[in-house]
mmCIF file of C-alpha atoms and ligand atoms in Angstrom:
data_model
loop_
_atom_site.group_PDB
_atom_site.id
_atom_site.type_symbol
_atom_site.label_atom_id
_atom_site.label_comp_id
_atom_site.label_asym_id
_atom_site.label_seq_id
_atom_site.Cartn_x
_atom_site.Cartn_y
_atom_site.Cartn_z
ATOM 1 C CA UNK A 27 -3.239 13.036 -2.147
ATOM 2 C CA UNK A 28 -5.282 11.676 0.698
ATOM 3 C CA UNK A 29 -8.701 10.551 -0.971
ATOM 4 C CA UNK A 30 -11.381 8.991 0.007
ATOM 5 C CA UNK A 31 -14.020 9.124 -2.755
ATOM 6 C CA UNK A 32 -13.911 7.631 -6.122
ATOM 7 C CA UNK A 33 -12.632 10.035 -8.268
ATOM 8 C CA UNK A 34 -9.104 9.519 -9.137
ATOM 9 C CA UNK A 35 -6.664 12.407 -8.026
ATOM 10 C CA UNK A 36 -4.895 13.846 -10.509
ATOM 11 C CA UNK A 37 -1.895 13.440 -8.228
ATOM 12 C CA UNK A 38 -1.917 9.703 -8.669
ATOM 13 C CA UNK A 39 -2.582 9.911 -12.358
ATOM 14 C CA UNK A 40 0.650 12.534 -12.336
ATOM 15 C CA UNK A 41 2.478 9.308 -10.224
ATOM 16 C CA UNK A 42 1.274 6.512 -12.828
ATOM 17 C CA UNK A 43 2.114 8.467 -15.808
ATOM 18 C CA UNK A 44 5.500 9.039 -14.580
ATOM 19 C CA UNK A 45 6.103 5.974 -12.874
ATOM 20 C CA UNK A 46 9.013 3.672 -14.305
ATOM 21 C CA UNK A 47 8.211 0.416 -12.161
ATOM 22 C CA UNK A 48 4.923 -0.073 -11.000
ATOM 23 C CA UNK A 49 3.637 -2.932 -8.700
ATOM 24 C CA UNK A 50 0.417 -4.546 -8.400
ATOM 25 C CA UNK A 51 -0.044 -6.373 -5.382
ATOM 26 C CA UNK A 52 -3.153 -8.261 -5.145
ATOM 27 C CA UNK A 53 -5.590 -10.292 -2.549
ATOM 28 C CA UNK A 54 -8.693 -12.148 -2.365
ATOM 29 C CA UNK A 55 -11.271 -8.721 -2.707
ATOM 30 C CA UNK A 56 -10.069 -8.779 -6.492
ATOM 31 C CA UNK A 57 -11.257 -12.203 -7.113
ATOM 32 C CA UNK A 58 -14.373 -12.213 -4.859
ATOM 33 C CA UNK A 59 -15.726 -10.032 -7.329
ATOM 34 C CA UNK A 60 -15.635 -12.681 -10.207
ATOM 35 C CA UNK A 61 -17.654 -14.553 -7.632
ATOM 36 C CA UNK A 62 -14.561 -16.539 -6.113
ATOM 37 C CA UNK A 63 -14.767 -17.347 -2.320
ATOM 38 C CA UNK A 64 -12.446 -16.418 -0.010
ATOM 39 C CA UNK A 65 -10.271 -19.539 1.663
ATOM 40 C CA UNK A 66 -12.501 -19.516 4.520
ATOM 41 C CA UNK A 67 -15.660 -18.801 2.674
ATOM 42 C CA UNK A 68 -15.357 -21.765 0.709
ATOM 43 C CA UNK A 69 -15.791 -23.751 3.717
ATOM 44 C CA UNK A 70 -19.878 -23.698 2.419
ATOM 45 C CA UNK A 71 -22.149 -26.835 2.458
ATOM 46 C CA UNK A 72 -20.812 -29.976 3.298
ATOM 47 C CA UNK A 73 -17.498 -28.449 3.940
ATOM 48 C CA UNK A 74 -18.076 -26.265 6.837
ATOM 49 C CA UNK A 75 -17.949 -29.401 9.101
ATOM 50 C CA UNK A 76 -14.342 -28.553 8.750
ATOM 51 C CA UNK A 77 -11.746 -25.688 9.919
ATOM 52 C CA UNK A 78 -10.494 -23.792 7.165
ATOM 53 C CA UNK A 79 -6.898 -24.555 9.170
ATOM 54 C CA UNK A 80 -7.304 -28.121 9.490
ATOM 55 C CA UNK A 81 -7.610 -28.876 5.759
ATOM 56 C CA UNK A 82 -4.922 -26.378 4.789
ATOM 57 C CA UNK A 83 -2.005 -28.175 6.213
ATOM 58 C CA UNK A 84 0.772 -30.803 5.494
ATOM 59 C CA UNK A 85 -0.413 -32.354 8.372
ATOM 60 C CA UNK A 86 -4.222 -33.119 7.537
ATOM 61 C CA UNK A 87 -2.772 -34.026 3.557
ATOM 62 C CA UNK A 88 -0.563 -36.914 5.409
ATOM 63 C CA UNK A 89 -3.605 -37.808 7.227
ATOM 64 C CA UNK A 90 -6.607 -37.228 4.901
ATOM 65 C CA UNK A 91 -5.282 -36.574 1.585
ATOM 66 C CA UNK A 92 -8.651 -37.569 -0.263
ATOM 67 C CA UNK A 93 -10.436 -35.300 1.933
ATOM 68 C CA UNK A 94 -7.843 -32.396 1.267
ATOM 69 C CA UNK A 95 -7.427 -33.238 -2.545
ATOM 70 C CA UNK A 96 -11.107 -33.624 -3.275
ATOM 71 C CA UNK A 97 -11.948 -29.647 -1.010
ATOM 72 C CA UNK A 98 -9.388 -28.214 -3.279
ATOM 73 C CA UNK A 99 -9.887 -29.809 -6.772
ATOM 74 C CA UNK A 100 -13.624 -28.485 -5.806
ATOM 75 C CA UNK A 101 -12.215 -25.178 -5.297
ATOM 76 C CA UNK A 102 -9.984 -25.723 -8.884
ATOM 77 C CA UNK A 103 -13.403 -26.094 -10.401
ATOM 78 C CA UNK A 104 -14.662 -22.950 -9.015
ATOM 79 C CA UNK A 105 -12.206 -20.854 -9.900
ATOM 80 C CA UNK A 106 -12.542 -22.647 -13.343
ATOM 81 C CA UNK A 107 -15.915 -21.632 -13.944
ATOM 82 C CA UNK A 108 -14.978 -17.774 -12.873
ATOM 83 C CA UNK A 109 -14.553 -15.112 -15.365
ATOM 84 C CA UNK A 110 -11.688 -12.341 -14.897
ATOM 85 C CA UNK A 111 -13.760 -9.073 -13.840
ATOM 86 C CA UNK A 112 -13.000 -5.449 -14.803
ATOM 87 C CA UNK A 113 -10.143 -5.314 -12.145
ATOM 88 C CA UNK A 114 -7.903 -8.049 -13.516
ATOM 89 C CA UNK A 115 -8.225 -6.864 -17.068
ATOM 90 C CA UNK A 116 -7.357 -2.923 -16.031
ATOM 91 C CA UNK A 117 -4.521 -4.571 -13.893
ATOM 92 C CA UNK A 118 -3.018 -6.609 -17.698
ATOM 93 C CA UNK A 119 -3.918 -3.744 -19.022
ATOM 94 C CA UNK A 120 -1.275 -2.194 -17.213
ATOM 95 C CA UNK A 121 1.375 -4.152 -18.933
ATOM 96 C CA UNK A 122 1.425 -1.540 -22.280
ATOM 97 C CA UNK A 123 1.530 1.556 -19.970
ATOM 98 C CA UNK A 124 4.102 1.517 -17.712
ATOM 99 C CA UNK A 125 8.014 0.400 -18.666
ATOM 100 C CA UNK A 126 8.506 -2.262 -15.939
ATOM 101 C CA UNK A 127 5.240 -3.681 -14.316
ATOM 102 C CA UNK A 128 5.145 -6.479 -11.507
ATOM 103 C CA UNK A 129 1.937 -8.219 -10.345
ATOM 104 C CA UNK A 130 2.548 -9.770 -7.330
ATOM 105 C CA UNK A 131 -0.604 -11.584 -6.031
ATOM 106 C CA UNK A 132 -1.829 -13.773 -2.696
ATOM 107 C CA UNK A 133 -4.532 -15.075 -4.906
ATOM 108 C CA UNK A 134 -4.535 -18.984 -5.528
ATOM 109 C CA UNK A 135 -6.447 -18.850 -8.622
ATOM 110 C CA UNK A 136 -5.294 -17.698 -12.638
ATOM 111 C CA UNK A 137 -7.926 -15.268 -13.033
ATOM 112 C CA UNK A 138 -4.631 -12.223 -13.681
ATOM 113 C CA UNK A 139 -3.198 -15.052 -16.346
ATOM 114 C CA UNK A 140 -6.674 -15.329 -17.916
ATOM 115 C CA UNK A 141 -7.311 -11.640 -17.815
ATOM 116 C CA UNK A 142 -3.793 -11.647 -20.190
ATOM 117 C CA UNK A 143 -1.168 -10.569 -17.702
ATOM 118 C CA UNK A 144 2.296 -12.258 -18.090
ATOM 119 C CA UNK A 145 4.440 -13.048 -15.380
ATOM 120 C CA UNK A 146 1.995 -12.959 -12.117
ATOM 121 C CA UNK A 147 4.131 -13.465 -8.751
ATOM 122 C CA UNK A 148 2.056 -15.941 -6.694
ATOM 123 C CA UNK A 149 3.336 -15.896 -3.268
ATOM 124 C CA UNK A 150 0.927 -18.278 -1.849
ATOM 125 C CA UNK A 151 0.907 -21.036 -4.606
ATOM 126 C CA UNK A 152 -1.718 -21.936 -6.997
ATOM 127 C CA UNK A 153 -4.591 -24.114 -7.588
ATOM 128 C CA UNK A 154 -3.117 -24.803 -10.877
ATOM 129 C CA UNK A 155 0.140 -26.001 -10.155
ATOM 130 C CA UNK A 156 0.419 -29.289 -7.961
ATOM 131 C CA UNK A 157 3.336 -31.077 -7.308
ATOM 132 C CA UNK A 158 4.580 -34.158 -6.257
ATOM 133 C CA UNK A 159 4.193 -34.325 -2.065
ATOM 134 C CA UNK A 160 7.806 -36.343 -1.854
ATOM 135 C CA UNK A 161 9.906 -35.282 -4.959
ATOM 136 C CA UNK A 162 8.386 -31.964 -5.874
ATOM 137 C CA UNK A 163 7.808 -33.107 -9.784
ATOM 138 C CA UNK A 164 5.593 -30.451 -10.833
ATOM 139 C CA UNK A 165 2.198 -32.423 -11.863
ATOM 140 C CA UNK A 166 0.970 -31.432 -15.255
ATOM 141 C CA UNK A 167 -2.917 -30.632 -14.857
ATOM 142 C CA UNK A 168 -5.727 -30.649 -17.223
ATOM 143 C CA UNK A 169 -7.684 -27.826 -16.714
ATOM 144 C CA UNK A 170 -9.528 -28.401 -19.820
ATOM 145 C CA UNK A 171 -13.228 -30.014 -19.713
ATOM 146 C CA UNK A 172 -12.315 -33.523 -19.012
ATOM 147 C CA UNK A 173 -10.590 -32.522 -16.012
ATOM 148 C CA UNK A 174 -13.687 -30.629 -14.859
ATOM 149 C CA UNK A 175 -16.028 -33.212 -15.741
ATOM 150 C CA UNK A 176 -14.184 -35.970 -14.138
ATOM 151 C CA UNK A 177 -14.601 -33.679 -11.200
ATOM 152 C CA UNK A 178 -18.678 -33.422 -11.995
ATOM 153 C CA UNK A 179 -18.705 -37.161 -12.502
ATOM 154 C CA UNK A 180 -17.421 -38.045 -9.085
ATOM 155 C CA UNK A 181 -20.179 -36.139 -7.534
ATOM 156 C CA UNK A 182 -22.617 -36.602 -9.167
ATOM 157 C CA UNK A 183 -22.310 -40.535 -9.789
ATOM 158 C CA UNK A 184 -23.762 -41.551 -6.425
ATOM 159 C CA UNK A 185 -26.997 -39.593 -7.547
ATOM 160 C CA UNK A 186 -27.555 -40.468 -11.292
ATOM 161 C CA UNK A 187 -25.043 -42.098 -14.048
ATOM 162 C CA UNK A 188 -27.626 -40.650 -16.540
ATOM 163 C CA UNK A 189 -26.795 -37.103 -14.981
ATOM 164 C CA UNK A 190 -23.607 -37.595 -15.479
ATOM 165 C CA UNK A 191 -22.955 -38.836 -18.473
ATOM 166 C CA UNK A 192 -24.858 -35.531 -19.277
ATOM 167 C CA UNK A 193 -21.970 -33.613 -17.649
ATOM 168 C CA UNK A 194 -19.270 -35.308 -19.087
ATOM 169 C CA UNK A 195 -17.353 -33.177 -21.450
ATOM 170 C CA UNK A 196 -18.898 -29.735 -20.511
ATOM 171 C CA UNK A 197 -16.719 -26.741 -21.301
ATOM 172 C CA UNK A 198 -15.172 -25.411 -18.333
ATOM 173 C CA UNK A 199 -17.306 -22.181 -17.380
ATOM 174 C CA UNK A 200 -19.928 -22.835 -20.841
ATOM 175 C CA UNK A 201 -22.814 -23.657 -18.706
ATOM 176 C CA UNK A 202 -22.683 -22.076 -15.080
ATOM 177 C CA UNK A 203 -27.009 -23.541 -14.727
ATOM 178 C CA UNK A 204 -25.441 -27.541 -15.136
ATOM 179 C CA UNK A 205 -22.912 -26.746 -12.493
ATOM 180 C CA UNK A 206 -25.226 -25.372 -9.687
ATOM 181 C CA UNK A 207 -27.487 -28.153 -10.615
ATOM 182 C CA UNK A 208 -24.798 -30.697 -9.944
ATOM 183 C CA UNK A 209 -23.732 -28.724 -6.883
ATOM 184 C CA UNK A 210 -26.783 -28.665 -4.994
ATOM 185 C CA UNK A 211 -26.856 -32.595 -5.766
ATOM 186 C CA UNK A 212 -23.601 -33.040 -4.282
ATOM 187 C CA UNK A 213 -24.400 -31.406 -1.008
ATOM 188 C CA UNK A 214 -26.313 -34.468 -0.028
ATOM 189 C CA UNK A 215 -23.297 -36.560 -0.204
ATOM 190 C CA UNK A 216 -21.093 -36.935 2.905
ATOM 191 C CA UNK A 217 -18.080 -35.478 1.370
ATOM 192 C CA UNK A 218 -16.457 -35.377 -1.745
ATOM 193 C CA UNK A 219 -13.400 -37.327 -1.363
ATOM 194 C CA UNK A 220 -11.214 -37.658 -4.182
ATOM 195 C CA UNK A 221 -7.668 -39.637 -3.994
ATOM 196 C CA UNK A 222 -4.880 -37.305 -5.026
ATOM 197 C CA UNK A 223 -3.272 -38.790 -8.404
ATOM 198 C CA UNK A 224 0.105 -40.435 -8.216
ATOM 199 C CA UNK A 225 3.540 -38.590 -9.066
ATOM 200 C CA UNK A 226 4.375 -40.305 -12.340
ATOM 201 C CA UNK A 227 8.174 -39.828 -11.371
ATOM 202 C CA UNK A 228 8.111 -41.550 -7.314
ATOM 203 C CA UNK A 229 4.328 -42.600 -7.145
ATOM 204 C CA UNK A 230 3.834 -40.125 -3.899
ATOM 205 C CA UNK A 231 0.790 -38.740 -3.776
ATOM 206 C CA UNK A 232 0.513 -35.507 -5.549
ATOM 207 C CA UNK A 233 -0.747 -32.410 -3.335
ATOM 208 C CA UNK A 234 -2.198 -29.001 -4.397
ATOM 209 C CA UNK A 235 0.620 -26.409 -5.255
ATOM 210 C CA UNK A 236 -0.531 -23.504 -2.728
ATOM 211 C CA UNK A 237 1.256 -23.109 0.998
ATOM 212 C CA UNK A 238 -0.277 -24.101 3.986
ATOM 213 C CA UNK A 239 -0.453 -23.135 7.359
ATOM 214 C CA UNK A 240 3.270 -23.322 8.870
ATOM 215 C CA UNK A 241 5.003 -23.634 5.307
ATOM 216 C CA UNK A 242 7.216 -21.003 4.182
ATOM 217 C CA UNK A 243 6.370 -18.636 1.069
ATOM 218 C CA UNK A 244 8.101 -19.874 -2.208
ATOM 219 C CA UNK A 245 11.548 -18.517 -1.848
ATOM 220 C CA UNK A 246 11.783 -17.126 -4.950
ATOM 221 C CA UNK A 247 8.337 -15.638 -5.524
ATOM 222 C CA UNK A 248 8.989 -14.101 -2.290
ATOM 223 C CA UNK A 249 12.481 -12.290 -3.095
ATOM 224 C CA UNK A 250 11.418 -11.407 -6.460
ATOM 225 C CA UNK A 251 7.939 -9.543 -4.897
ATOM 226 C CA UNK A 252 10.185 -7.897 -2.022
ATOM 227 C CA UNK A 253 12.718 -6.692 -4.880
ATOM 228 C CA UNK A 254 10.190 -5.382 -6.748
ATOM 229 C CA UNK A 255 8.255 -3.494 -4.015
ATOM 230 C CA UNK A 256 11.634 -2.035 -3.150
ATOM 231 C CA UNK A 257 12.863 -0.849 -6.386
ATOM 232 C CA UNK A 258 9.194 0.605 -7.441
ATOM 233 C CA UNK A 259 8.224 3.997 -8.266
ATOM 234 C CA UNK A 260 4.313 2.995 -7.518
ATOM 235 C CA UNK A 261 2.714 0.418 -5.751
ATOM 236 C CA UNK A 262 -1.024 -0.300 -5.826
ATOM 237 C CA UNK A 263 -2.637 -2.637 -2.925
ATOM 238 C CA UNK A 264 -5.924 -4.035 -4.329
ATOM 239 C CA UNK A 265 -8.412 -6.254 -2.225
ATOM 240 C CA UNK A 266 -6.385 -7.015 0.135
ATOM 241 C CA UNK A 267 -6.766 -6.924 3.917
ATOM 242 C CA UNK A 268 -2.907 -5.915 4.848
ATOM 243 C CA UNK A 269 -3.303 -8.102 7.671
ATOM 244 C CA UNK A 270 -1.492 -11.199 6.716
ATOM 245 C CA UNK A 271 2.512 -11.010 7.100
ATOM 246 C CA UNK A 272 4.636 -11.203 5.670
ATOM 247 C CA UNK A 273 2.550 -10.549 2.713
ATOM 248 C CA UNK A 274 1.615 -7.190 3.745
ATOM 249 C CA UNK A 275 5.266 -6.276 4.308
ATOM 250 C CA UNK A 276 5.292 -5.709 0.896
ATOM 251 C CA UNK A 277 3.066 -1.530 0.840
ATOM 252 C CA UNK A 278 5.638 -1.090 4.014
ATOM 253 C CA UNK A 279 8.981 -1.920 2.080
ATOM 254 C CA UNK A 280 7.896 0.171 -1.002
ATOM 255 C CA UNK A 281 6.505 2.656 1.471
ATOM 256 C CA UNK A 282 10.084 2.550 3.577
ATOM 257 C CA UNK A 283 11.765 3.151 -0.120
ATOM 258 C CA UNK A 284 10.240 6.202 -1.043
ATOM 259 C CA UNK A 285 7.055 4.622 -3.475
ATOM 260 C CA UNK A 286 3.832 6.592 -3.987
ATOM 261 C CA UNK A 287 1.680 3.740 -2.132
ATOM 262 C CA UNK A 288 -1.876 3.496 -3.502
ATOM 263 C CA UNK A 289 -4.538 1.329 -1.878
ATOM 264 C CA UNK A 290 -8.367 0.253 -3.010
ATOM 265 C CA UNK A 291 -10.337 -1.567 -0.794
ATOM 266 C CA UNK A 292 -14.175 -1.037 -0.340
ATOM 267 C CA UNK A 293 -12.761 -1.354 3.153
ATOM 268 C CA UNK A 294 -10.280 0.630 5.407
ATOM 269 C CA UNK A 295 -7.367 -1.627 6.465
ATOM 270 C CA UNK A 296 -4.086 -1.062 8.573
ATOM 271 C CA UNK A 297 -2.803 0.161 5.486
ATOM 272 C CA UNK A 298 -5.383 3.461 5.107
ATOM 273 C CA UNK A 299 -3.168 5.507 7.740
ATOM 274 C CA UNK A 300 0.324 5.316 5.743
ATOM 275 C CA UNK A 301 -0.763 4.901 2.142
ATOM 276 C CA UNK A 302 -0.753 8.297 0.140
ATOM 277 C CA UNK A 303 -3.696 7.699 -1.418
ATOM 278 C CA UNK A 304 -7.148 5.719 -0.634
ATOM 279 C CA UNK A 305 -9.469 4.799 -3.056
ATOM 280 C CA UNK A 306 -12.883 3.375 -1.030
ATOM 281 C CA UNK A 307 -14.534 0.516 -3.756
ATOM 282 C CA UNK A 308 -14.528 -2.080 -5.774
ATOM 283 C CA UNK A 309 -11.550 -2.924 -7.362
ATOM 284 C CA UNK A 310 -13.519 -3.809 -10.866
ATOM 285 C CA UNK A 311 -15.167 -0.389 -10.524
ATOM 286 C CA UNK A 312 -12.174 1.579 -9.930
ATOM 287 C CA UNK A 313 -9.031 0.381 -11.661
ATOM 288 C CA UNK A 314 -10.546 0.030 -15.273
ATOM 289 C CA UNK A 315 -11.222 4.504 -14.275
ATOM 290 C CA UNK A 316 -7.330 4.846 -12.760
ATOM 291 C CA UNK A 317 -6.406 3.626 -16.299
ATOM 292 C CA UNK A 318 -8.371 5.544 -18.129
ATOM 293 C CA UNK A 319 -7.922 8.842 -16.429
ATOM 294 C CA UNK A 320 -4.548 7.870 -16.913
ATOM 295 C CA UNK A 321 -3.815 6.823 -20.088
ATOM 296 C CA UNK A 322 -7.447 7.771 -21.492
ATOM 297 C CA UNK A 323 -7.946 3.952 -22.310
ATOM 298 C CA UNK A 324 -11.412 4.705 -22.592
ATOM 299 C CA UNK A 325 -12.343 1.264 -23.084
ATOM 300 C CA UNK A 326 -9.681 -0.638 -20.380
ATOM 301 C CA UNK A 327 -11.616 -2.953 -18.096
ATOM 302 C CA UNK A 328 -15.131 -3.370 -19.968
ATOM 303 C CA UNK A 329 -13.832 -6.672 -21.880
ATOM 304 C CA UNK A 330 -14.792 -8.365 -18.800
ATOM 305 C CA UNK A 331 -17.980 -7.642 -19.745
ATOM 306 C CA UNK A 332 -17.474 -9.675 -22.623
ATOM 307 C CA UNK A 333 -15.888 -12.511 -21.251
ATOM 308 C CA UNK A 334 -17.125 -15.452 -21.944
HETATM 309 ZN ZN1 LIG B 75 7.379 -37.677 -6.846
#
């Protein structure tokens, strides 16, 4: 089943139409395609005066929280402006063909939740889910428009109230012209600095809800993906580099266990000489044509095309 062209081997089609547990594990090349940046390419503009490792740490929140809070509430609103692509729709798509499906994902951002996939494993935290930096108190977000635009409003205040006051209350991903705009405006600034909010239980400061350099993987996002990649019949590694452990562990364990191991990358990775089958592209390309050779879901993956 070694393959390294685009056309899906009917052996893996055989594997996914039999399969009883399937696993999806996921990494940054499935996002980059809705336009996302990867966590060191979205060290652009005024950021890249910093190290990708010095902001991502408990130590630089203790010392610069505004600094921290403000890179990755800028990095919220990215992600909220994103669309789910082909890939994350084929991968939910998944959900009504196999018995038992598990997406287990390094990805920070919702784009598999927004795509309509239920119960996404995300063993390096999320953007959407900050807690309280002392207690833990899970801090409820709004990641509806005023939450956005308060972000817009901050940078762009220093420039023009009138601009925005014109931003205030924009849709979240409605208007992707207004958001450039305001970008390139808040370039000029020296940084966007934004105080973390207050833990309404213990008034610590609240920190983003991914892990950070020299913090463990959530415990139980991390037994439930290792489970899963050891009890599966099929496991699929999309976008990701298998490079960063113990993440990568995961293709090994289900490997070790007997899975058929499928990988797509545009690239070849570590991963290329073990897995039984290697699909070269673009996740959005190729998944929404694994399902459909598969299941003959003839129309799996184009709703991203729709998205709004
Ligand atoms: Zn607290």
């Amino acid at each position: 089943m070694k393959n390294t062209h685009h056309d899906i081997p009917p052996a893996l089609i055989e594997a996914l139409r039999n399969a009883q547990r399937v696993v999806v594990f996921t990494g940054a090349g499935v996002s980059a395609e809705s336009g996302i940046a990867t966590f060191r390419d979205a060290l652009t503009g005024l950021w890249s005066r910093f190290d990708a490792q010095a902001l991502a740490t408990p130590q630089a929140f203790r010392e610069h929280p505004d600094i921290v809070w403000g890179w990755y509430e800028w990095r919220r609103a990215q992600v909220l402006r994103a669309a789910p692509n082909a890939a994350h729709y084929a991968i939910a798509a998944l959900q009504r063909h196999v018995p038992a499906l598990t997406i287990v994902t390094q990805n920070v951002d919702d784009l598999h939740e927004r795509a309509g996939a239920t119960k996404v494993v995300h063993l390096h935290g999320s953007l959407h889910a900050p807690r309280c930096s002392a207690c833990g108190a899970p801090h409820v977000v709004d990641d509806g428009p005023a939450t956005v635009s308060s972000v817009i409003e901050t940078h762009a205040e220093a420039h023009a109230e009138t601009r925005a006051e014109t931003h205030v209350g924009t849709p979240a991903g409605s208007n992707a012209d207004t958001y450039a705009d305001t970008h390139a405006a808040s370039n000029a600034d020296e940084g966007r600095r934004i105080p973390p909010p207050a833990c309404t239980q213990c008034g610590a400061p609240v920190r983003p809800g991914v892990v950070w350099f020299g913090e463990s993987l959530p415990s139980d996002a991390w037994s439930t993906a290792l489970h899963a990649a050891q009890q599966c019949d099929l496991l699929f590694s999309i976008g990701t580099s298998a490079l960063v452990y113990p993440a990568a562990e995961l293709p090994q364990r289900a490997l070790a266990a007997g899975a058929t191991v499928v990988q797509v990358n545009p690239n070849a990775t570590p991963l290329d000489a073990h897995a039984h089958c290697n699909l070269h592209g673009a996740a959005a390309d190729i998944m929404p044509r694994v399902l459909a050779a598969a299941f003959d879901q003839r129309d799996e993956g184009l709703k991203g095309d729709q998205a709004p």
